[in-house]
Coordinates of C-alpha atoms in Angstrom, one line a residue:
V63 CA 7.3 -20.7 -1.3
E64 CA 8.2 -24.2 -1.1
V65 CA 9.0 -26.2 -4.4
T66 CA 8.3 -30.1 -4.8
L67 CA 9.4 -32.0 -7.8
T68 CA 8.2 -35.4 -9.1
A69 CA 9.2 -38.0 -11.6
D70 CA 8.6 -41.6 -12.7
E71 CA 9.6 -43.9 -10.1
G72 CA 12.9 -44.9 -10.6
A73 CA 13.9 -41.6 -12.0
V74 CA 16.7 -39.0 -10.7
I75 CA 15.8 -35.5 -10.8
Y76 CA 18.5 -32.9 -11.1
Y77 CA 17.8 -28.9 -11.2
T78 CA 18.9 -25.4 -11.5
L79 CA 17.9 -22.1 -9.8
D80 CA 20.4 -19.9 -11.8
A81 CA 18.0 -19.9 -15.2
T82 CA 20.9 -22.6 -16.9
T83 CA 19.8 -25.6 -18.5
P84 CA 20.3 -28.7 -15.8
T85 CA 22.5 -31.7 -16.4
D86 CA 23.5 -34.5 -14.3
A87 CA 26.2 -32.7 -13.2
S88 CA 23.3 -29.8 -11.5
T89 CA 21.9 -30.4 -8.2
K90 CA 20.7 -33.4 -7.3
Y91 CA 16.9 -33.1 -6.1
E92 CA 16.5 -35.0 -2.6
S93 CA 13.9 -33.1 -1.0
A94 CA 11.3 -30.1 -1.2
F95 CA 13.2 -26.7 -0.9
T96 CA 12.3 -23.2 -0.4
L97 CA 12.5 -20.1 -2.6
T98 CA 12.5 -16.5 -0.9
A99 CA 13.1 -14.7 -4.1
T100 CA 11.5 -14.5 -7.8
T101 CA 13.1 -17.7 -9.3
T102 CA 13.0 -19.8 -12.3
V103 CA 13.4 -23.4 -11.3
K104 CA 14.8 -26.0 -14.4
A105 CA 14.9 -29.7 -13.8
I106 CA 15.2 -33.1 -15.9
A107 CA 14.9 -36.4 -15.0
I108 CA 17.2 -39.2 -15.9
K109 CA 16.2 -42.9 -15.8
D110 CA 18.2 -45.6 -17.7
G111 CA 20.5 -43.3 -19.1
K112 CA 17.4 -41.3 -21.3
S113 CA 16.7 -37.7 -19.9
S114 CA 13.6 -36.2 -19.9
E115 CA 12.6 -32.5 -21.8
V116 CA 13.3 -29.7 -19.3
A117 CA 10.6 -28.7 -17.2
E118 CA 10.5 -25.1 -16.1
K119 CA 8.6 -22.8 -14.0
T120 CA 9.0 -19.2 -12.7
Y121 CA 7.9 -18.9 -9.0
T122 CA 7.2 -15.0 -8.5
L123 CA 7.4 -13.8 -5.0
I124 CA 5.3 -10.8 -3.9
P125 CA 7.2 -8.7 -1.1
V126 CA 4.8 -8.4 1.9
F127 CA 5.1 -4.9 4.3
E128 CA 3.4 -4.9 7.5
S129 CA 2.9 -1.2 7.2
L130 CA 3.2 1.7 4.7
E131 CA 5.3 3.2 6.8
A132 CA 7.6 -0.1 6.3
L133 CA 6.9 0.1 2.4
V134 CA 7.8 3.6 1.9
T135 CA 11.1 3.3 3.8
E136 CA 12.3 -0.3 2.5
L137 CA 11.0 -0.1 -1.2
P138 CA 10.8 3.7 -1.9
A139 CA 8.9 3.7 -5.1
T140 CA 10.3 4.4 -8.5
E141 CA 9.4 4.7 -12.2
T142 CA 8.8 1.1 -12.5
N143 CA 5.8 -0.4 -10.9
V144 CA 6.1 -3.6 -8.6
T145 CA 3.5 -5.7 -7.3
V146 CA 3.4 -5.7 -3.5
I147 CA 1.2 -6.8 -0.2
V148 CA 0.7 -4.4 2.1
T149 CA -1.0 -3.8 5.4
I150 CA -2.5 0.0 6.1
T151 CA -3.5 0.9 9.0
E152 CA -5.4 4.0 10.0
A153 CA -4.0 6.1 7.2
K154 CA -5.0 9.6 7.6
I155 CA -6.8 11.1 4.6
D156 CA -5.2 14.4 4.0
S157 CA -6.9 15.3 0.9
F158 CA -8.5 13.7 -2.7
Y159 CA -7.4 13.6 -6.3
V160 CA -10.1 15.1 -8.1
S161 CA -10.5 14.7 -11.6
G162 CA -13.3 16.5 -13.3
K163 CA -16.5 15.2 -11.6
Y164 CA -14.7 12.1 -10.3
T165 CA -12.9 11.6 -7.0
N166 CA -10.8 8.9 -7.8
G167 CA -7.9 8.8 -5.3
V168 CA -6.8 9.2 -1.5
F169 CA -3.6 11.2 -0.3
T170 CA -2.0 10.5 2.7
H171 CA 1.6 11.4 4.6
V172 CA 4.0 8.8 5.7
G173 CA 6.6 11.4 7.2
T174 CA 7.5 13.4 4.6
T175 CA 6.2 11.5 1.8
V176 CA 3.1 12.0 0.0
V177 CA 1.3 8.5 -0.7
E178 CA -1.6 8.3 -3.4
L179 CA -4.2 5.5 -2.9
Y180 CA -5.6 5.4 -6.6
E181 CA -8.6 3.8 -7.7
Y182 CA -12.0 5.0 -9.3
N183 CA -15.2 6.4 -7.5
V184 CA -13.5 7.3 -3.9
P185 CA -16.9 6.7 -1.8
E186 CA -18.8 9.8 -1.1
T187 CA -19.3 9.7 2.4
W188 CA -15.4 9.7 2.9
K189 CA -14.1 13.2 4.2
A190 CA -10.8 14.5 4.8
G191 CA -9.5 13.9 8.1
G192 CA -11.0 10.1 8.4
K193 CA -8.7 7.0 8.2
V194 CA -8.6 3.9 6.0
S195 CA -7.1 0.4 7.1
G196 CA -6.9 -2.5 4.9
K197 CA -4.6 -5.1 3.4
I198 CA -3.9 -5.1 -0.5
Q199 CA -1.9 -6.4 -3.2
A200 CA -1.3 -3.4 -5.5
Q201 CA 1.3 -1.9 -8.0
W202 CA 3.6 0.5 -6.1
G203 CA 5.5 3.1 -8.2
L204 CA 5.8 6.7 -8.9
Y205 CA 3.5 8.6 -11.2
K206 CA 4.4 12.1 -11.9
G207 CA 6.7 12.0 -8.8
T208 CA 4.1 10.9 -6.6
A209 CA 4.3 7.6 -4.9
E210 CA 1.0 5.6 -5.6
L211 CA -0.5 2.5 -5.0
Q212 CA -3.3 1.3 -7.5
K213 CA -4.9 -1.5 -9.2
W214 CA -5.7 -3.7 -6.2
E215 CA -8.7 -6.0 -6.6
G216 CA -11.8 -5.3 -4.6
G217 CA -11.5 -1.3 -4.8
W218 CA -12.3 0.9 -2.0
D219 CA -14.4 -2.3 -0.3
K220 CA -10.8 -3.5 0.8
F221 CA -11.0 -0.8 3.2
T222 CA -12.6 -0.4 6.3
Y223 CA -13.1 3.9 7.0
T224 CA -13.2 5.4 10.0
A225 CA -14.8 9.1 10.0
P226 CA -13.0 12.0 11.5
G227 CA -13.9 12.3 15.4
T228 CA -16.4 15.0 16.5
P229 CA -14.9 18.4 16.4
T230 CA -14.1 20.0 19.3
N231 CA -15.8 23.6 20.2
L232 CA -12.6 25.1 19.4
Q233 CA -12.0 23.0 16.1
E234 CA -15.5 24.2 14.9
L235 CA -14.6 27.8 15.7
M236 CA -11.5 27.6 13.6
Q237 CA -13.2 26.1 10.4
D238 CA -14.3 29.0 8.6
N239 CA -14.2 33.1 8.7
I240 CA -11.5 35.2 10.3
V241 CA -10.5 34.2 13.6
R242 CA -7.7 36.2 15.4
K243 CA -5.8 35.4 18.9
V244 CA -5.7 38.4 21.1
L245 CA -5.0 39.3 24.9
V246 CA -7.4 40.7 26.7
N247 CA -6.5 41.4 30.3
G248 CA -3.9 39.3 30.2
Q249 CA -5.5 36.4 29.1
L250 CA -4.8 34.8 25.5
V251 CA -8.6 34.6 23.6
I252 CA -10.1 34.0 20.2
M253 CA -11.9 36.8 18.4
K254 CA -14.3 35.9 15.7
D255 CA -16.8 38.4 14.2
N256 CA -15.9 40.6 16.8
Q257 CA -17.1 38.3 19.4
L258 CA -14.7 36.8 21.8
F259 CA -14.5 32.9 22.9
N260 CA -11.9 31.1 25.5
L261 CA -9.3 28.7 23.9
Q262 CA -12.0 26.2 24.6
G263 CA -14.4 27.6 22.2
Q264 CA -16.5 28.8 24.4
A265 CA -18.4 32.5 24.1
L266 CA -17.2 35.0 26.7

């Protein structure tokens, strides 16, 4: 954030960045300066030996993360929520948070860390295995031990959703009922309901 200070013509401005009250012994303002962290700026203007009241403003800078992985690594979630801006790219939906009859969260993994995107009313069309992408400004912290992003403006409309790909024959075969891998004439095959299939999911 670039900060510019102005005063009446002929006045000299002095300012501080450490929350102390400025005097004519403080830093003299010469030109705009840049803040790279949350800072309280205090300033006075002096003209003809007279000092103005202290002008004060706090600039709250929000950390920006280019990926969910960077957020988890660089700013581990704690019990104290902080505001962050994060770009999420194709985060895979592992499962959902269901409260009563409502689905109010999406769980994804970043390495061994489980991250929940918590917001009311997950779209009914979203399925496990799908992927979400978007850039949000949200609260980041721990909730009952789980890292959580919540309270972003725009809700789920801030994300684009990619449905799971069309399952292969083998994936469809493995989705339900009891299946076993067996050797037949030295060849590894799949048995389901007494029917044999090759490893491409094709019936033998």
